Coordinates of C-alpha atoms and ligand atoms in Angstrom, one line a residue:
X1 CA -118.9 -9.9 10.5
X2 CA -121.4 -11.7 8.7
X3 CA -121.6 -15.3 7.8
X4 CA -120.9 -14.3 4.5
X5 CA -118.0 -12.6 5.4
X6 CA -116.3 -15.7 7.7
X7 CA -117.3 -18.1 4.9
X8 CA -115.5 -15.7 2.3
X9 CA -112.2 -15.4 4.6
X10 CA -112.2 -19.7 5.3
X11 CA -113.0 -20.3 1.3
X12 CA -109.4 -18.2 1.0
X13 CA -108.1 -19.9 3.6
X14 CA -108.7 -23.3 2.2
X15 CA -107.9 -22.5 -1.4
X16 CA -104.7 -21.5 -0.4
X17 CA -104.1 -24.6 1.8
X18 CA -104.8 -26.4 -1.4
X19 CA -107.8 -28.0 -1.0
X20 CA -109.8 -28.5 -3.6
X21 CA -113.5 -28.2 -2.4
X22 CA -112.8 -25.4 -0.7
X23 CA -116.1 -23.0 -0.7
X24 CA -118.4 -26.3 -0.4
X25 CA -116.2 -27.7 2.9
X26 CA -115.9 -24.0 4.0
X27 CA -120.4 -23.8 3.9
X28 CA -120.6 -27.3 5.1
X29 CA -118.3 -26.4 8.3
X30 CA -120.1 -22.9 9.0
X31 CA -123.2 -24.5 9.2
X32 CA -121.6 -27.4 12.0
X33 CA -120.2 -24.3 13.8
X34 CA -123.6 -23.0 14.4
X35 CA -124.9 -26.5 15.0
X36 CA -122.1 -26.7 18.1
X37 CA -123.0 -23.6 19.3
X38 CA -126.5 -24.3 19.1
X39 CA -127.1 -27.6 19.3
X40 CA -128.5 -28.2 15.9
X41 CA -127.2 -28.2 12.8
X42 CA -129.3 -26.1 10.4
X43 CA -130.3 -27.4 7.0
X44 CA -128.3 -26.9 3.6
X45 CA -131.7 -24.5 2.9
X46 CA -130.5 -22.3 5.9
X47 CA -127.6 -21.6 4.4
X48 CA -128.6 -18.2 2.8
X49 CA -130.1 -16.8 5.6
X50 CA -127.2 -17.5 8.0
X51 CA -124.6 -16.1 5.6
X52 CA -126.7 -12.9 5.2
X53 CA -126.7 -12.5 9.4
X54 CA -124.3 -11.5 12.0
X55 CA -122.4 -14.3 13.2
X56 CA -121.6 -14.6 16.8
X57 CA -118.1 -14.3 18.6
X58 CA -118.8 -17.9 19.7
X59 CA -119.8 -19.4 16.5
X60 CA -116.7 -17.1 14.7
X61 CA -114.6 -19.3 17.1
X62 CA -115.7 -22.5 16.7
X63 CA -115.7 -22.1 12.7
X64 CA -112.3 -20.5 12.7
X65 CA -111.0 -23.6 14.7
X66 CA -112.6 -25.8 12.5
X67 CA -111.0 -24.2 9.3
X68 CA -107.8 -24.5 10.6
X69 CA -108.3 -28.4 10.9
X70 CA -109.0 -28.4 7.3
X71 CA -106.5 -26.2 6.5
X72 CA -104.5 -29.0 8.0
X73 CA -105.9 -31.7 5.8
X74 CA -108.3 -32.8 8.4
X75 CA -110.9 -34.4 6.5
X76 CA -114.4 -33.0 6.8
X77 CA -116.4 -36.0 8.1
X78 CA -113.3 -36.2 11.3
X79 CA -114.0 -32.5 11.9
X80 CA -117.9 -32.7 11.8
X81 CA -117.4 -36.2 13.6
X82 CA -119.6 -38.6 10.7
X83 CA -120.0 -39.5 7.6
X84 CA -122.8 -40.5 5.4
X85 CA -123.1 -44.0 4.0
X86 CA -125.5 -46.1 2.5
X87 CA -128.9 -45.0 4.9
X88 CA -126.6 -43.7 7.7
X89 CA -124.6 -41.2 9.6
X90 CA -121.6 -43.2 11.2
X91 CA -119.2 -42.0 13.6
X92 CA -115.9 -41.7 12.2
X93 CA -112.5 -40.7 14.1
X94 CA -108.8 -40.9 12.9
X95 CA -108.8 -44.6 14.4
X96 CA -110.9 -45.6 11.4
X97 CA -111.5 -45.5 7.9
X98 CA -114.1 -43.1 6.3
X99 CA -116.6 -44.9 4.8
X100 CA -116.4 -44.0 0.6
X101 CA -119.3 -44.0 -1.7
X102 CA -117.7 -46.8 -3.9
X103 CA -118.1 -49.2 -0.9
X104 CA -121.6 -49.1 -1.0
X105 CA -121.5 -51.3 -3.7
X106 CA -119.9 -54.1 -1.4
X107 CA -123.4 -53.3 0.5
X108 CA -125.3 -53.7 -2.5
X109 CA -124.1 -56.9 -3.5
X110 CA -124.1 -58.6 -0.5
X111 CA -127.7 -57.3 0.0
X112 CA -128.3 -59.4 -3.6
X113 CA -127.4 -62.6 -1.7
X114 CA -129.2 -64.7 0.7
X115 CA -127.3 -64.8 4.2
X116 CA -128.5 -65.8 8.3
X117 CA -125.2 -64.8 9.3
X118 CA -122.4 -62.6 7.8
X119 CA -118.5 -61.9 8.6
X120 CA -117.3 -58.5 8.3
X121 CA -113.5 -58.6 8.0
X122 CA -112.0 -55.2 9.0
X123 CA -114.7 -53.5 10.2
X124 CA -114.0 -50.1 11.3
X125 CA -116.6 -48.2 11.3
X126 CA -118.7 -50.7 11.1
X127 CA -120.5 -49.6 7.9
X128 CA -120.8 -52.1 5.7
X129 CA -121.6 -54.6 8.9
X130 CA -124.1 -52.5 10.3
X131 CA -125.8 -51.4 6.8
X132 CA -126.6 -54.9 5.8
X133 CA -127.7 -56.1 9.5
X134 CA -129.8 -53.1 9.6
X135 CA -131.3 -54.4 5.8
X136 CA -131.4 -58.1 7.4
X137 CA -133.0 -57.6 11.0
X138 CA -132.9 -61.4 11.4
X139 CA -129.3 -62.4 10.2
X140 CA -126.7 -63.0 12.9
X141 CA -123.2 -60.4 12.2
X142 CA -119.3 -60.6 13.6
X143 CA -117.2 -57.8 12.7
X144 CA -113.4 -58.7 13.3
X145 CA -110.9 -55.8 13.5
X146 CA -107.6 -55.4 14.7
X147 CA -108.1 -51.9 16.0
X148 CA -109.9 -51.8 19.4
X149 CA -110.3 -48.1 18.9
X150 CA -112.2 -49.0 15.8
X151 CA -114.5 -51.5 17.5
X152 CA -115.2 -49.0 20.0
X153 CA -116.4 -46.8 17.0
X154 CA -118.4 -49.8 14.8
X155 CA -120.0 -50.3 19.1
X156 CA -121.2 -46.8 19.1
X157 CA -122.6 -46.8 15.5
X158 CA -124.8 -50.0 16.1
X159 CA -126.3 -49.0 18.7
X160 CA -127.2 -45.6 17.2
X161 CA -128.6 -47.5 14.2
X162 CA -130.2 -50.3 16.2
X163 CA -128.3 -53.5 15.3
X164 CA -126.4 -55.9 17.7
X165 CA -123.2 -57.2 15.7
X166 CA -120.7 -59.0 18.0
X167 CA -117.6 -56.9 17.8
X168 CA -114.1 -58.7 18.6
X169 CA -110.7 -57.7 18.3
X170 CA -109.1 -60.4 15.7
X171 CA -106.3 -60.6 13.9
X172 CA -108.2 -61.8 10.5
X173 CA -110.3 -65.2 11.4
X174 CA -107.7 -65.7 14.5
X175 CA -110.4 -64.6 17.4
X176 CA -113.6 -65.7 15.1
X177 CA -115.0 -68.8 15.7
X178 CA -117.8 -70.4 13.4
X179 CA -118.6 -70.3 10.3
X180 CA -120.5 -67.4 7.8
X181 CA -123.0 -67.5 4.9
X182 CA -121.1 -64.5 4.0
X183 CA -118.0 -62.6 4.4
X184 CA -117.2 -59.0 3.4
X185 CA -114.2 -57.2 3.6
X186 CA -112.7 -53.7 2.4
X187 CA -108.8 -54.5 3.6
X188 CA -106.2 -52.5 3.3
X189 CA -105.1 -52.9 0.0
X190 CA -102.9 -50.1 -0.8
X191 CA -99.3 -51.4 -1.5
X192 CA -97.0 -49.3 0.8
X193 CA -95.1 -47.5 -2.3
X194 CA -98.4 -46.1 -3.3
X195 CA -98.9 -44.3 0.0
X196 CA -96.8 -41.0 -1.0
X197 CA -99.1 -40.4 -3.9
X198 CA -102.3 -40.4 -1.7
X199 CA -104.1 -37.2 -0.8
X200 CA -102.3 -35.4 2.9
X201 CA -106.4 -35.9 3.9
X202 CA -106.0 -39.9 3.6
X203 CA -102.1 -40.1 4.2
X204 CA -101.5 -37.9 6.6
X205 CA -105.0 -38.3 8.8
X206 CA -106.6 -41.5 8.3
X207 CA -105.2 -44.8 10.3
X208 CA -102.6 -46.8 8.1
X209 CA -103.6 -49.9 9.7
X210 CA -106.7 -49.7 7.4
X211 CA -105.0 -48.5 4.1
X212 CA -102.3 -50.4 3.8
X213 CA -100.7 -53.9 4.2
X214 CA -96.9 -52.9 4.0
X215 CA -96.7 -54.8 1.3
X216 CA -97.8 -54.6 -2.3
X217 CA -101.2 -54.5 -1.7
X218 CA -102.8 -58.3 -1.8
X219 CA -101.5 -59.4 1.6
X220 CA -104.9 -59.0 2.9
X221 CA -106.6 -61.0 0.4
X222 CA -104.1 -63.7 0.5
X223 CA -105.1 -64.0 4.5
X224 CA -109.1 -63.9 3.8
X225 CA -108.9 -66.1 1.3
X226 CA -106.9 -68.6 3.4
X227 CA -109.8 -68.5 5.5
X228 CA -113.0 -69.2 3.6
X229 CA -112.6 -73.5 3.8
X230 CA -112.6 -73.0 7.6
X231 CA -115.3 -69.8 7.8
X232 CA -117.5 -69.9 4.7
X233 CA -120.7 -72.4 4.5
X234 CA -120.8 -74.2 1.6
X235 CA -122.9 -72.3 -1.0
X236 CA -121.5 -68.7 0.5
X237 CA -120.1 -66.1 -0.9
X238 CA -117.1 -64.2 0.2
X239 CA -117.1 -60.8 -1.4
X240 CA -113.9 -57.8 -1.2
X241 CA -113.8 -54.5 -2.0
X242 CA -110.6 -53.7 -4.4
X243 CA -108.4 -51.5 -5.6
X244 CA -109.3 -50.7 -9.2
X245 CA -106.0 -52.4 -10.2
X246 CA -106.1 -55.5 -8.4
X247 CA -109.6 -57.3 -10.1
X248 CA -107.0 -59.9 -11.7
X249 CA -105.0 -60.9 -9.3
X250 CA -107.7 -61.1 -6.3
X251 CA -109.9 -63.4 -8.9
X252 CA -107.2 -65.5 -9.3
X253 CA -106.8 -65.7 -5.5
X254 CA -110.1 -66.4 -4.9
X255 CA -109.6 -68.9 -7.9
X256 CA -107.2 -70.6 -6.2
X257 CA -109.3 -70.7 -2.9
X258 CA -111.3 -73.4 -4.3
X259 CA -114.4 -70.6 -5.0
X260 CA -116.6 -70.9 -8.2
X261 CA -118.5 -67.9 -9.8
X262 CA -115.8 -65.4 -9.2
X263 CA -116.4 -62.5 -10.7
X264 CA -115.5 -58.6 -10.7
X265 CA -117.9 -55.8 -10.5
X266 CA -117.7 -51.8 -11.1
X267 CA -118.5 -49.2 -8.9
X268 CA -120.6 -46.2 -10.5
X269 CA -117.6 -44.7 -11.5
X270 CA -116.7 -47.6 -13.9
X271 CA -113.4 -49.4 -12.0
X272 CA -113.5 -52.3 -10.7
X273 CA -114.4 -52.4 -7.4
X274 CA -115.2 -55.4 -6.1
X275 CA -114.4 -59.4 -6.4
X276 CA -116.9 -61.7 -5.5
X277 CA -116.6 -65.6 -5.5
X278 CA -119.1 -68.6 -4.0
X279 CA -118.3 -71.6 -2.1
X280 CA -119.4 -74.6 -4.0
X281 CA -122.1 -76.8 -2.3
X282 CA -125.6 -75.8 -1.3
X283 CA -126.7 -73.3 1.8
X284 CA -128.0 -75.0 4.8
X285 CA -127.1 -78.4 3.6
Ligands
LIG1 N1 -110.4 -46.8 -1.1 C1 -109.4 -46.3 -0.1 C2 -108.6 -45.2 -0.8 O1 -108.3 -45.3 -1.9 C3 -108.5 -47.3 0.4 C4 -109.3 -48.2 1.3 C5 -108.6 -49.5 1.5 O2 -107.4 -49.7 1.4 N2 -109.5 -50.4 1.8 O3 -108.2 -44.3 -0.1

């Protein structure tokens, strides 16, 4: 059989297990069954050539247990192992989140600020933690998560990218001492009556601990914000990633934080996306 003819067969495959991006996730997955076969994944440009060849028995394996994953629901980036965000490839299992395209503004933002050391609430992955320390070589970074799994991850990622974070299991603030000139945070904000409607390859694969709160959604907020007198400097800013529903009701709870300049900002797609707010007072003073 020839590439061409595998990729044909999986395209069907995934079609008919509904999923949606079915010939693009059935190229991108031939071409990581050659790369664990060979050792090295080829380029997009490659494609062509490898669905014109033979394919081996060993890569027609691989690829055929990898369609079955996503004929499961198993997202891509847990089947090819990473996920590209902001200027890296991070390491993403079903203990964390997969780190969205929409979060990058949380990066961008916080990269608009001055900061020596930054709080990264949730951390997963570690994307957003490790994308601005790698931006901010001098600035000192925690990243807090309740998942030790997780941290294990966010470990591996840093030191593949070349940052030093400290990584501690924490409830919230409860194992993080000091205080920030900046805290991030993508929480779980997905109120639990919500979680039916998402799609099987966030419902059924990726960790709840890191989508929802159980609740209706603003738990999470209501616990960072209930932080920032005792974390934030004076002058910092505290900034969360949303849902596209919520820019209201988190303003008015960072509002009611005691933080000035609150405002809510759009992803490239238009929706609100994330809620940003300042601790009065001057940095460093
Ligand atoms: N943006 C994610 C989703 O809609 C949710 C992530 C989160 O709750 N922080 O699937």
């Amino acid at each position: 059989m020839t590439g061409q003819d595998l990729c044909r067969e999986a395209e069907a495959r995934l079609s008919a297990a509904g999923v949606i991006s079915a010939r693009a996730d059935a190229q991108i997955l031939f071409l990581h069954a050659i790369g664990r076969i060979s050792g090295s994944v080829p380029p997009r440009h490659a494609l062509r050539d490898h669905l014109a060849a033979p394919a081996s028995d060993a890569v027609a394996a691989c690829y055929a247990d990898m369609i079955s994953a996503r004929a499961g629901r198993q997202p891509v980036s847990q089947i090819i192992g990473f996920r590209s965000f902001w200027k890296h490839d991070f390491r993403v299992t079903r203990d964390t989140l997969d780190p969205r395209p929409e979060t990058e503004l949380l990066v961008e933002l916080a990269l608009s600020v001055p900061f020596g050391s930054v709080l990264d609430l949730g951390t997963g992955t570690g994307a957003i933690l490790i994308s601005v320390l790698a931006e901010r070589p001098q600035a000192f970074g925690v990243g807090a998560d309740l998942s030790s799994a997780a941290l294990d991850v966010a470990r591996g990622n840093a030191q593949m990218i070349g940052v030093r974070p400290e990584l501690v299991v924490s409830n919230w603030y409860d194992a993080v001492t000091g205080r920030f000139d900046l805290i991030l945070s993508n929480p779980p904000y997905i109120a639990l009556g919500e979680m039916p409607d998402l799609s099987p390859e966030v419902r059924d694969w990726e960790p709840w601990l890191a989508l929802t709160d159980h609740g209706d959604g603003l738990s999470a907020y209501r616990a960072i914000c209930a932080g920032v007198q005792d974390h934030l400097n004076p002058g910092g800013w505290l900034m969360v990633e949303i849902g596209f529903t919520q820019g209201a009701a988190v303003a008015a709870l960072l509002d009611a934080a005691g933080l000035v300049d609150v405002a809510i900002r759009q992803d490239l797609g238009g929706r609100d996306r994330v809620v940003l707010g300042r601790r009065p007072g001057v940095q460093g003073a």
